[in-house]
PDB file of C-alpha atoms in Angstrom:
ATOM      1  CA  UNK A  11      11.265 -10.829   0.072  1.00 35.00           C
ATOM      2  CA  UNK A  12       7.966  -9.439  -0.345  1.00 36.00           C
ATOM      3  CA  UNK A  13       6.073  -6.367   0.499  1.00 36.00           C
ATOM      4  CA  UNK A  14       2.515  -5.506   1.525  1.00 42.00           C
ATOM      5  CA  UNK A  15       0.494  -3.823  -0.887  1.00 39.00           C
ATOM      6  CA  UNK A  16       0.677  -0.553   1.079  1.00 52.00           C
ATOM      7  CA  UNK A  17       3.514   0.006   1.441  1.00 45.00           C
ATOM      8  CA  UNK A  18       4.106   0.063  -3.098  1.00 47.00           C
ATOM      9  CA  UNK A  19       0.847   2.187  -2.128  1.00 51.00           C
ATOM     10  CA  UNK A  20       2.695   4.823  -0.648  1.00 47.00           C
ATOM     11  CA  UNK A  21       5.125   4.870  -3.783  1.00 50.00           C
ATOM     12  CA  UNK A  22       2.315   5.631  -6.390  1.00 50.00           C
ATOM     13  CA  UNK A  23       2.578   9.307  -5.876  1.00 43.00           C
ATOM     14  CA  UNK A  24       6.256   9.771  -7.056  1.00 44.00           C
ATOM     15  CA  UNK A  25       6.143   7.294  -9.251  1.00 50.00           C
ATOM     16  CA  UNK A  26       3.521   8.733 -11.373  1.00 47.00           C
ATOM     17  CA  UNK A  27       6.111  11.157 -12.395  1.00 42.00           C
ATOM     18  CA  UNK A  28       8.400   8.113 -14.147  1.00 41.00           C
ATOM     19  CA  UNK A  29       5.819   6.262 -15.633  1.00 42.00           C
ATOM     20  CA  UNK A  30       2.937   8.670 -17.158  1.00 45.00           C
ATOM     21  CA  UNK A  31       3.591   9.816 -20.026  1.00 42.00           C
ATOM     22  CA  UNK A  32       3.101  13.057 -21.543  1.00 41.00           C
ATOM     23  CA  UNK A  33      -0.484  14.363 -22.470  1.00 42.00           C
ATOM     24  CA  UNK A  34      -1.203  13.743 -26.064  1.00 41.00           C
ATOM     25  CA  UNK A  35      -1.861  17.274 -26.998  1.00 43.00           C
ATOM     26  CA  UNK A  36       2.366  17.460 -25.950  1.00 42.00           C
ATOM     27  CA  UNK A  37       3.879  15.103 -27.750  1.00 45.00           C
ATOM     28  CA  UNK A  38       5.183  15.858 -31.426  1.00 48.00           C
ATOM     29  CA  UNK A  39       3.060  14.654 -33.791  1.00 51.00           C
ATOM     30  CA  UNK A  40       5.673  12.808 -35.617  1.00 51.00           C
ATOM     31  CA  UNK A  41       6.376  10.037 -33.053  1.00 61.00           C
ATOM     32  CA  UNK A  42       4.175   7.607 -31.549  1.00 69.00           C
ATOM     33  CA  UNK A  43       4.860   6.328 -28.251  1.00 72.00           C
ATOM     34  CA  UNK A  44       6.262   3.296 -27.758  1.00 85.00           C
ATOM     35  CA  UNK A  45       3.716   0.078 -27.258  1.00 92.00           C
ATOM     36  CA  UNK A  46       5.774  -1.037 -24.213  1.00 94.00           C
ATOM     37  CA  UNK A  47       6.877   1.510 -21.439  1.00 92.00           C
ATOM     38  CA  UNK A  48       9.696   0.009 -18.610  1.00 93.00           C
ATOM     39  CA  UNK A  49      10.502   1.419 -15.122  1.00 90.00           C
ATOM     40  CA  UNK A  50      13.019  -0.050 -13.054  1.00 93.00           C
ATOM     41  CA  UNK A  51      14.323   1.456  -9.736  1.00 93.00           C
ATOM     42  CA  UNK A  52      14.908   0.972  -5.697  1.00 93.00           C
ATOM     43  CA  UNK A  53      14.507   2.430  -2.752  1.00 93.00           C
ATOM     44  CA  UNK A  54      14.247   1.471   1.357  1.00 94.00           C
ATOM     45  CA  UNK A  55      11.350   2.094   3.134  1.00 93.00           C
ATOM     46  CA  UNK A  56      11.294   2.294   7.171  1.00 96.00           C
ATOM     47  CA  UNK A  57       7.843   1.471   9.198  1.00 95.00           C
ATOM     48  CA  UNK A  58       6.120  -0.974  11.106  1.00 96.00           C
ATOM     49  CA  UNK A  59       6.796  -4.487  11.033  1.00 96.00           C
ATOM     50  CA  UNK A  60       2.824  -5.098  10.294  1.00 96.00           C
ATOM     51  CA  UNK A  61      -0.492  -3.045  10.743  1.00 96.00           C
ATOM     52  CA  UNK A  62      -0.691  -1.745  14.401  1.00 97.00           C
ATOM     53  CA  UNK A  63       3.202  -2.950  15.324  1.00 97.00           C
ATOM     54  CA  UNK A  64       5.175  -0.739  17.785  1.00 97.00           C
ATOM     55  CA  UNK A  65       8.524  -2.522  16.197  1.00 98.00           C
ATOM     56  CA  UNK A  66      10.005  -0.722  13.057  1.00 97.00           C
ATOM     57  CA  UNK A  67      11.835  -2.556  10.040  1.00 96.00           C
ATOM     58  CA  UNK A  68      14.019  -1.286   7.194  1.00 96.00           C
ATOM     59  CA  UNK A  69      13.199  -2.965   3.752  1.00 93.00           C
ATOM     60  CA  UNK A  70      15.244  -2.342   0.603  1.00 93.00           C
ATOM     61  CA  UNK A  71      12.692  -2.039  -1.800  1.00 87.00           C
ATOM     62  CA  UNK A  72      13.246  -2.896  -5.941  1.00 88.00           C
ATOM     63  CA  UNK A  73      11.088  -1.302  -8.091  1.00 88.00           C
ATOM     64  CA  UNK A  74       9.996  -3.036 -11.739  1.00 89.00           C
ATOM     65  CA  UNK A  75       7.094  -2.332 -13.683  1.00 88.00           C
ATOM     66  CA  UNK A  76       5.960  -2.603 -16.998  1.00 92.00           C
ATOM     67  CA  UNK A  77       3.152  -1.106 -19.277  1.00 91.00           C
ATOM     68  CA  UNK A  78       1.806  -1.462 -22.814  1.00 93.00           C
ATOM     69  CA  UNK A  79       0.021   1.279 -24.315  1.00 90.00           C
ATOM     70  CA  UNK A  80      -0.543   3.052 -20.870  1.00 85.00           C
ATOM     71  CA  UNK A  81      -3.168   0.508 -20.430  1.00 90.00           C
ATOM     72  CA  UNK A  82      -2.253  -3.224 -18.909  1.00 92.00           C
ATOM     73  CA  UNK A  83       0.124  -2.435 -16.192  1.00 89.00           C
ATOM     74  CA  UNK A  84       3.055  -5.361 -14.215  1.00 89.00           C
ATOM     75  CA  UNK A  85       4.074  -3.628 -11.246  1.00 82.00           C
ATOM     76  CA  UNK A  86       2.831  -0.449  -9.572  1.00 70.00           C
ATOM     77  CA  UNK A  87      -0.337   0.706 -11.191  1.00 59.00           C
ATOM     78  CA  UNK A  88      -0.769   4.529 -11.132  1.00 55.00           C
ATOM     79  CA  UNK A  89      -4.120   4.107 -10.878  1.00 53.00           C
ATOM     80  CA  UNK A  90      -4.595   3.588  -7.066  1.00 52.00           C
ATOM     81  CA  UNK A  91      -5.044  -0.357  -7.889  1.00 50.00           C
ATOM     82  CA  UNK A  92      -1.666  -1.021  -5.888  1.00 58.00           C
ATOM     83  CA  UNK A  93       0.986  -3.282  -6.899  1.00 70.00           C
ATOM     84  CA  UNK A  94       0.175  -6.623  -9.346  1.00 84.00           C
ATOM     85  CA  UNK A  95      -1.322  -6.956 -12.906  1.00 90.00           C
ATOM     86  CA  UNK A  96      -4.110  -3.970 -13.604  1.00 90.00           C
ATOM     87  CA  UNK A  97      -6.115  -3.285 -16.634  1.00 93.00           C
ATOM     88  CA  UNK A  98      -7.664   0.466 -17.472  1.00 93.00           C
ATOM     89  CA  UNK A  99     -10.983  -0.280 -18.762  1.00 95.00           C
ATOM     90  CA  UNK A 100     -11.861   3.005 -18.988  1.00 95.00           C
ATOM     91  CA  UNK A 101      -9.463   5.839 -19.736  1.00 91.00           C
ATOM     92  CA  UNK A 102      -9.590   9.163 -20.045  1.00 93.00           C
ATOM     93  CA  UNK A 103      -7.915  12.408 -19.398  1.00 91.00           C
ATOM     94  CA  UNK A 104      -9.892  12.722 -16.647  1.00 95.00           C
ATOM     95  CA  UNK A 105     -11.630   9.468 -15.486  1.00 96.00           C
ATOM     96  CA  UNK A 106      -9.718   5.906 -15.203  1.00 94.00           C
ATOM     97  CA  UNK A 107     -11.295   3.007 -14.145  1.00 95.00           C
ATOM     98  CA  UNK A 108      -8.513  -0.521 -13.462  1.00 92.00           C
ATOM     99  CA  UNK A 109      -9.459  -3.971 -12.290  1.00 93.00           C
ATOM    100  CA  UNK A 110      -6.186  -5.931 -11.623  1.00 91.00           C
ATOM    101  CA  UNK A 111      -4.925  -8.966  -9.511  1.00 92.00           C
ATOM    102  CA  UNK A 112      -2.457  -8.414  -6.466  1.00 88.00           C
ATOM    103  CA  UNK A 113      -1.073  -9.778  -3.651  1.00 84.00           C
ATOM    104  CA  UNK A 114       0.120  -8.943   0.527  1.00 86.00           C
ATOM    105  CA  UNK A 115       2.948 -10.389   2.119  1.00 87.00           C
ATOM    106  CA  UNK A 116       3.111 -13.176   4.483  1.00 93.00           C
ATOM    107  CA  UNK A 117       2.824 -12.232   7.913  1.00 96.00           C
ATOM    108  CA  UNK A 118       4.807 -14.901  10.020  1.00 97.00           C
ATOM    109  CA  UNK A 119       4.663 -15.100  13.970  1.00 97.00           C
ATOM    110  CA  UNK A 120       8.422 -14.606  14.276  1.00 97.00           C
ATOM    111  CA  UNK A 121       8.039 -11.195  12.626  1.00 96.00           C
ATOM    112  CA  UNK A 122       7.252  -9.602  16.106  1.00 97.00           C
ATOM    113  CA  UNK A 123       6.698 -10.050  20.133  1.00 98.00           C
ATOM    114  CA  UNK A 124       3.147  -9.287  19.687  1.00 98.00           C
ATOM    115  CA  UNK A 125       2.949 -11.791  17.430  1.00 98.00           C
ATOM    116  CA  UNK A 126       3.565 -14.527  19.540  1.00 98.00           C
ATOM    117  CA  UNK A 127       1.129 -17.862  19.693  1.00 98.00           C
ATOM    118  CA  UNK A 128      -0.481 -16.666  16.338  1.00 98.00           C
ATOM    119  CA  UNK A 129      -1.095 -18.621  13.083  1.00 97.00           C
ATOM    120  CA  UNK A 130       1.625 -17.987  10.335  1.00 97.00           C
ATOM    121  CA  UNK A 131      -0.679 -15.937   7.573  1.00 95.00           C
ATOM    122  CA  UNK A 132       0.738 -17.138   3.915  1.00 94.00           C
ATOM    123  CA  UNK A 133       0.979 -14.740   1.016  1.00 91.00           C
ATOM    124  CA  UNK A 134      -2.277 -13.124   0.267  1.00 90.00           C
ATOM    125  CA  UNK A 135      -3.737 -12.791  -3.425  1.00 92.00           C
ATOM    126  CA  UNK A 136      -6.616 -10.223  -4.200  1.00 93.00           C
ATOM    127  CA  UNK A 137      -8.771  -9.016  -6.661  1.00 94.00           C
ATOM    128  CA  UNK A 138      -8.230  -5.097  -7.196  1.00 92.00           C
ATOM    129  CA  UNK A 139     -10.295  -3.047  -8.772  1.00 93.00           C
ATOM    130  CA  UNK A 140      -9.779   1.113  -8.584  1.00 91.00           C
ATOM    131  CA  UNK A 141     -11.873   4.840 -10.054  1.00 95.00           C
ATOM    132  CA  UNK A 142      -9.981   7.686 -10.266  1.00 94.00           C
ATOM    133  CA  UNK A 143     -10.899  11.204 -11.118  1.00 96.00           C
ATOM    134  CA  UNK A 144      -8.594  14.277 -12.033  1.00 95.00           C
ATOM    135  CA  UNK A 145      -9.195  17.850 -12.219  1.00 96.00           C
ATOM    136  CA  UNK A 146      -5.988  19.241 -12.430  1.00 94.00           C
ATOM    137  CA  UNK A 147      -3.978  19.032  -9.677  1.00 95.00           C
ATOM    138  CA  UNK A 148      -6.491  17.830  -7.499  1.00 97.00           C
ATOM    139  CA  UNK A 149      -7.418  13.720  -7.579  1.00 95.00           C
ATOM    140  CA  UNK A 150     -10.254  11.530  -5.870  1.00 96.00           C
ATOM    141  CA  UNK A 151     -10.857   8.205  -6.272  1.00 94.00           C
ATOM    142  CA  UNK A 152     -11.960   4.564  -4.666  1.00 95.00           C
ATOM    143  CA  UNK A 153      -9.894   1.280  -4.680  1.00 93.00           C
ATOM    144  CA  UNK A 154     -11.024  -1.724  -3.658  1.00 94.00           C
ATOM    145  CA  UNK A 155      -9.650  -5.148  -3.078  1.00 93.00           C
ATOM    146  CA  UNK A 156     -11.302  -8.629  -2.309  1.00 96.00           C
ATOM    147  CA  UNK A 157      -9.478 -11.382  -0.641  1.00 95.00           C
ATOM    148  CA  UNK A 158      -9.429 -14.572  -2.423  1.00 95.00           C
ATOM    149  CA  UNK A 159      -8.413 -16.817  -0.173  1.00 92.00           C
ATOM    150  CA  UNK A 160      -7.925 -17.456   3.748  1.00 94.00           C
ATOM    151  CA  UNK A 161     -11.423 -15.672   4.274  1.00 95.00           C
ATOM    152  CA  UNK A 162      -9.112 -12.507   4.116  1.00 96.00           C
ATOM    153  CA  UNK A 163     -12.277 -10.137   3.229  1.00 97.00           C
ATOM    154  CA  UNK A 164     -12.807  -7.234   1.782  1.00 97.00           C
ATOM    155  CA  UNK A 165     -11.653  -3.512   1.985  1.00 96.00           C
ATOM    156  CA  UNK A 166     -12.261   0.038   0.248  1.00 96.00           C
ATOM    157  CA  UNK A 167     -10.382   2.613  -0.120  1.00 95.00           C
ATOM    158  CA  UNK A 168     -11.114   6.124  -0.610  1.00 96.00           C
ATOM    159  CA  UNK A 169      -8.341   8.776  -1.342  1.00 94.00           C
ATOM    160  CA  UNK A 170      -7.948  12.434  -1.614  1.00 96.00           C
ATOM    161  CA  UNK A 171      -4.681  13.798  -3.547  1.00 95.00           C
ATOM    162  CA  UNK A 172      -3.347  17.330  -4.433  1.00 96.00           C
ATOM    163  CA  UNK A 173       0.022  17.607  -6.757  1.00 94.00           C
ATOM    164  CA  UNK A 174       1.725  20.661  -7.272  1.00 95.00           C
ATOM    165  CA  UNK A 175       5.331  22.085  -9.057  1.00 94.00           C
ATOM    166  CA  UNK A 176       7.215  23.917  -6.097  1.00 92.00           C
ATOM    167  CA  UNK A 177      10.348  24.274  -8.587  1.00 88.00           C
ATOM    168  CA  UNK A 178      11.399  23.591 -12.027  1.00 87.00           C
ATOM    169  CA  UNK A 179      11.105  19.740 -12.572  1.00 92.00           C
ATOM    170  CA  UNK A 180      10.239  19.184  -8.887  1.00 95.00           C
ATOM    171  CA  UNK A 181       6.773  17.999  -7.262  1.00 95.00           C
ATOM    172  CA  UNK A 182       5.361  17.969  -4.064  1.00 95.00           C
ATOM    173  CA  UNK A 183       2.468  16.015  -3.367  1.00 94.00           C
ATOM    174  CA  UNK A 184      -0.376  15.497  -0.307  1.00 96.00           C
ATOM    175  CA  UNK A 185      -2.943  13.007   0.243  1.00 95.00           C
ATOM    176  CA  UNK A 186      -5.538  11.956   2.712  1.00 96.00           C
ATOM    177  CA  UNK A 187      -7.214   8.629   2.622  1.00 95.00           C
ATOM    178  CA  UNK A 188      -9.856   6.409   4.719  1.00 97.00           C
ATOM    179  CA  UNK A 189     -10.093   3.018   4.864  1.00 96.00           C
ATOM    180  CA  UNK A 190     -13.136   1.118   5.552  1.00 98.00           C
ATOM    181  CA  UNK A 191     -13.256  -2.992   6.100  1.00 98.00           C
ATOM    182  CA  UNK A 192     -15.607  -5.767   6.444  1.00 98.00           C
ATOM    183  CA  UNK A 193     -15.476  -8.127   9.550  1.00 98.00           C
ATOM    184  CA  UNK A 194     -13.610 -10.849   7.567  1.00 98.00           C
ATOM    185  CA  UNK A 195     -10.621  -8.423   7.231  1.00 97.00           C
ATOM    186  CA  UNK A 196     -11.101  -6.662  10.332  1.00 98.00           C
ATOM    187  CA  UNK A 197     -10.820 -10.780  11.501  1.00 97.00           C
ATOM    188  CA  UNK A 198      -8.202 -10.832   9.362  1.00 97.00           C
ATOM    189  CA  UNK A 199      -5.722  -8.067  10.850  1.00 97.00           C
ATOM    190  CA  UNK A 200      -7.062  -8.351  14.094  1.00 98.00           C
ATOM    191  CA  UNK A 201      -8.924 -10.863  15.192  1.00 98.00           C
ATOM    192  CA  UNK A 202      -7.381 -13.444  17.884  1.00 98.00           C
ATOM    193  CA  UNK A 203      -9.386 -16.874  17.312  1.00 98.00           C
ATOM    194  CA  UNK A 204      -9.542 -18.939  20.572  1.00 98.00           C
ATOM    195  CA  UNK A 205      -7.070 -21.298  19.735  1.00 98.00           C
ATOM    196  CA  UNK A 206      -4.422 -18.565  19.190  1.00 98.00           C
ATOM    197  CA  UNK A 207      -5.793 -16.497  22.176  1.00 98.00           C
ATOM    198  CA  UNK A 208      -5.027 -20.284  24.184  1.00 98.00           C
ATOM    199  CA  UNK A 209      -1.878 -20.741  22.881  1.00 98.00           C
ATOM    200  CA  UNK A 210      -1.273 -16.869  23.486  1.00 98.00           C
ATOM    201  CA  UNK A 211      -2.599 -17.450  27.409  1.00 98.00           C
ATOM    202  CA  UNK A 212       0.158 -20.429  27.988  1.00 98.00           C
ATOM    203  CA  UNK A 213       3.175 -18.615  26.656  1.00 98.00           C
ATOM    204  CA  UNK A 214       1.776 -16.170  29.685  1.00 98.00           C
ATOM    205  CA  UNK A 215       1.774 -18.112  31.865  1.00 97.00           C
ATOM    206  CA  UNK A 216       5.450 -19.197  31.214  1.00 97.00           C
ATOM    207  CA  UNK A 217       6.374 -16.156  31.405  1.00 97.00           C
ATOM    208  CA  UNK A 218       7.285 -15.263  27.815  1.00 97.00           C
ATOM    209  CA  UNK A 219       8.542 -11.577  28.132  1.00 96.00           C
ATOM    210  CA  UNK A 220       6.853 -11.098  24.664  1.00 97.00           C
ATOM    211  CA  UNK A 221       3.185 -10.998  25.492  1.00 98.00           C
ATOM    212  CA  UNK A 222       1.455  -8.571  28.423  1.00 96.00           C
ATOM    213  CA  UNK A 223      -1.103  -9.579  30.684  1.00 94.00           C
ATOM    214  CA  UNK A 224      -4.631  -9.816  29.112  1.00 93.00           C
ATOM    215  CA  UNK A 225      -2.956 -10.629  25.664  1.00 97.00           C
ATOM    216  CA  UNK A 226      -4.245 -14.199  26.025  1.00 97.00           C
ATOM    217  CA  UNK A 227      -7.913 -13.263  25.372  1.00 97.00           C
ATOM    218  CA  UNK A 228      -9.594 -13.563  21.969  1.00 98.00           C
ATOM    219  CA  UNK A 229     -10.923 -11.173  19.852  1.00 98.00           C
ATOM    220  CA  UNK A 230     -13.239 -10.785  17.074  1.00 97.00           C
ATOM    221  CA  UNK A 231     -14.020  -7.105  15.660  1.00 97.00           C
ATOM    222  CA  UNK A 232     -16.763  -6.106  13.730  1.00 97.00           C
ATOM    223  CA  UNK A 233     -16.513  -4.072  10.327  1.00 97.00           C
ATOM    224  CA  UNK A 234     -15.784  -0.364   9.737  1.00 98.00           C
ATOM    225  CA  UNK A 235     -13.771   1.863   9.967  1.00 98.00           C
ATOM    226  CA  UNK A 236      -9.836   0.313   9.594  1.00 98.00           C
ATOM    227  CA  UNK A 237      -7.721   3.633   9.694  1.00 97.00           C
ATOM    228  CA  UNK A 238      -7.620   6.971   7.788  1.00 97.00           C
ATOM    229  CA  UNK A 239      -4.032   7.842   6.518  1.00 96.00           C
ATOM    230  CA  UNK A 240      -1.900  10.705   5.417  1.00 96.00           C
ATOM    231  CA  UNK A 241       0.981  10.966   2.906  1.00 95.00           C
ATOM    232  CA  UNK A 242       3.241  13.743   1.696  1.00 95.00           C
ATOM    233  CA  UNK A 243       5.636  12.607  -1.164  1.00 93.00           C
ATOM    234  CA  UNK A 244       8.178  14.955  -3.053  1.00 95.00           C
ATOM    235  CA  UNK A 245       9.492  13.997  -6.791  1.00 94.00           C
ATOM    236  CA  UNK A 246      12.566  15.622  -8.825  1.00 95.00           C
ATOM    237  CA  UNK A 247      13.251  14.590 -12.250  1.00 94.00           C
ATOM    238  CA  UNK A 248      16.517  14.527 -13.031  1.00 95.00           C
ATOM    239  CA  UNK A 249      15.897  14.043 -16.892  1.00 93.00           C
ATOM    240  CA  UNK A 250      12.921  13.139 -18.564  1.00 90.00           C
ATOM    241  CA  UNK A 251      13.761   9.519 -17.718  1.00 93.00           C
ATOM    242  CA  UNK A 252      15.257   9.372 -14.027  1.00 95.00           C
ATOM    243  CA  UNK A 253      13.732  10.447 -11.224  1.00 94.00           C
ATOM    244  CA  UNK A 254      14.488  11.036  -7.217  1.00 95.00           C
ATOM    245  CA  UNK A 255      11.361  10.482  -4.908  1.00 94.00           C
ATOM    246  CA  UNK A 256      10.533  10.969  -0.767  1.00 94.00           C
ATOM    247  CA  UNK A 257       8.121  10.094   0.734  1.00 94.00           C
ATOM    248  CA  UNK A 258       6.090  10.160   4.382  1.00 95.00           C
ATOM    249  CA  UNK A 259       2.851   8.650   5.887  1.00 95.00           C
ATOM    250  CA  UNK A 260       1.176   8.362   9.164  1.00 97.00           C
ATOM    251  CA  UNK A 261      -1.801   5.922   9.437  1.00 97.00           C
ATOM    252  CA  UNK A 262      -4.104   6.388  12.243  1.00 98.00           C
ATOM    253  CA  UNK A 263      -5.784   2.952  13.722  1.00 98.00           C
ATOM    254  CA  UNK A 264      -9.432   3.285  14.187  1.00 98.00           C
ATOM    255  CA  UNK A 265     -10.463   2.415  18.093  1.00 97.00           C
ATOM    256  CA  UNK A 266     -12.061  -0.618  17.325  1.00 97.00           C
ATOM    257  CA  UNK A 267      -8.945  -2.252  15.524  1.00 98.00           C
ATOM    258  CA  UNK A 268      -7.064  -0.659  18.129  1.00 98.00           C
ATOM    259  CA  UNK A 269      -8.737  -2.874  21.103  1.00 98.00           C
ATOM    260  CA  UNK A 270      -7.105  -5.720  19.471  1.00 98.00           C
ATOM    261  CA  UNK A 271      -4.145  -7.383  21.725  1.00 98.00           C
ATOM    262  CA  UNK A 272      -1.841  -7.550  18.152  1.00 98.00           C
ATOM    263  CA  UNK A 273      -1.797  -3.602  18.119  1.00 98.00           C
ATOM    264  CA  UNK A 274       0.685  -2.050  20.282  1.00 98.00           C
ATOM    265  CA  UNK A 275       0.510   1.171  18.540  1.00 98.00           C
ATOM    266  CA  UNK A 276      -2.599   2.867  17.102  1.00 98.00           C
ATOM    267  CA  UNK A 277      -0.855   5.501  15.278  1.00 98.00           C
ATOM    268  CA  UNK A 278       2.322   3.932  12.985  1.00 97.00           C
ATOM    269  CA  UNK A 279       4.925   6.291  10.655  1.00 96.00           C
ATOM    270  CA  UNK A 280       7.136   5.144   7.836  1.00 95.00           C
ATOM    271  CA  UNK A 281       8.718   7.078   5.254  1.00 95.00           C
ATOM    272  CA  UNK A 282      10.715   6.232   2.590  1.00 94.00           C
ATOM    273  CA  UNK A 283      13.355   7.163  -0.454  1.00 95.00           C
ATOM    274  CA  UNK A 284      14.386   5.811  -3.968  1.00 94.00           C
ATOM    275  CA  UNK A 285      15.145   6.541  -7.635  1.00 95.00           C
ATOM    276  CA  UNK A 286      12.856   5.371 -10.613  1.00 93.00           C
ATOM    277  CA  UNK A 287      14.363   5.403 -14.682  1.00 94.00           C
ATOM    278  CA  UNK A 288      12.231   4.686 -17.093  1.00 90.00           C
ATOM    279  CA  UNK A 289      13.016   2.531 -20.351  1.00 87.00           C
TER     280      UNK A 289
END
């Protein structure tokens, strides 16, 4: 089973706490840190069954990553890349910048009612590229990710984060984010071409129970504004190896996504829990 990018996303925050290591100016001076760093894990995460759905599904989610030198990460990237091979080209205490290659998840029309008479969308792969910049607690950055196939566009990312200790080994963290997209991946999420929007008008007609009046018309939006987001997450480390992580978002549908027949809810929740150990 796979998972959409945002939804590893909404991990990063906690999972900073498994995988970066300690500053350098912390570490005794007598041991170097190992070349390869591991973190293995799961969790579940409960939200909608796709971007705008009014349906909710519960995924069991592993978690597997893999770094070498804190520099070419497998997995979830720290870096606000998302999930899938990322490189830090630049690194430094305060400024990171990652390129990487990820992917989305398939989105087939059996997932959901609202889903009905649309094309079956195949496993997306991107190109990911990510700036982040840290003044102590506080973090800003900008990720980015072009579609490179199935015309599925382009989208950027801009994020807001604030981390703070509340108790002894435990952090709570909030974030804000907006999300702007061209109109190939506004087409992308939302668009009904006219050959779905027919096949969408004759399962009306039959009387499908899935689809509502006016659901049979096509759709093309125009780039912008996608959504603007929200995310609390709280971490605990058990040890300086395992690690207990919670998380919550809300993502807020802009209006002209939302005048799309495939959204049935403008404003979607999930929320999510896990354990990480690093190797």
């Amino acid at each position: 089973m796979r998972y959409t990018l945002s939804t590893l996303t909404l991990l990063l925050p906690a999972l900073l706490f498994a995988q970066e290591p300690a500053p350098a100016d912390a570490a005794p001076r007598a041991a170097a840190p190992p070349a390869f760093a591991f973190t293995l894990g799961a969790g579940v995460f409960a939200g909608p069954k796709y971007l705008g759905s009014d349906e909710t599904r519960v995924l069991p989610i592993p978690i597997a990553g893999v770094s070498y030198r804190n520099r070419v990460f497998l997995g979830p990237s720290p870096n606000g890349v998302g999930a899938g091979l990322a490189v830090n080209l630049v690194q430094t205490r305060a400024l990171t910048l990652s390129v990487g290659l990820g992917g989305s998840e398939p989105r087939p029309e059996d997932r959901a009612d609202a889903l009905a008479g649309m094309d079956d969308r195949r496993l997306g792969i991107a190109t990911l590229s990510g700036l982040t910049y840290r003044y102590g607690p506080v973090s800003a950055g900008v990720a980015v990710s072009a579609g490179l196939r199935d015309n599925a566009g382009v989208t950027g990312t801009g994020n807001l984060g604030l981390t703070l200790p509340v108790l002894s080994r435990t952090f709570f963290s909030l974030g804000g984010s907006v999300t702007l997209a061209n109109q190939d991946a506004m087409r992308y999420d939302f668009g009904i071409t006219p050959g779905e929007a027919t096949r969408r008008a004759a399962l009306i007609t039959a009387g499908d129970g899935r689809l509502r009046a006016g659901d049979g018309l096509p759709y093309t939006p125009s780039g912008g504004v996608r959504d603007v987001g929200a995310t609390a997450s709280l971490a605990h480390m058990l040890s300086p190896r395992w690690s207990l992580f919670g998380f919550g978002a809300v993502t807020r549908l802009s209006d002209r996504a939302a005048k799309s027949s495939l959204v049935r809810r403008q404003t979607g929740w999930s929320t999510g829990a896990g354990f990480t150990v690093g190797l």
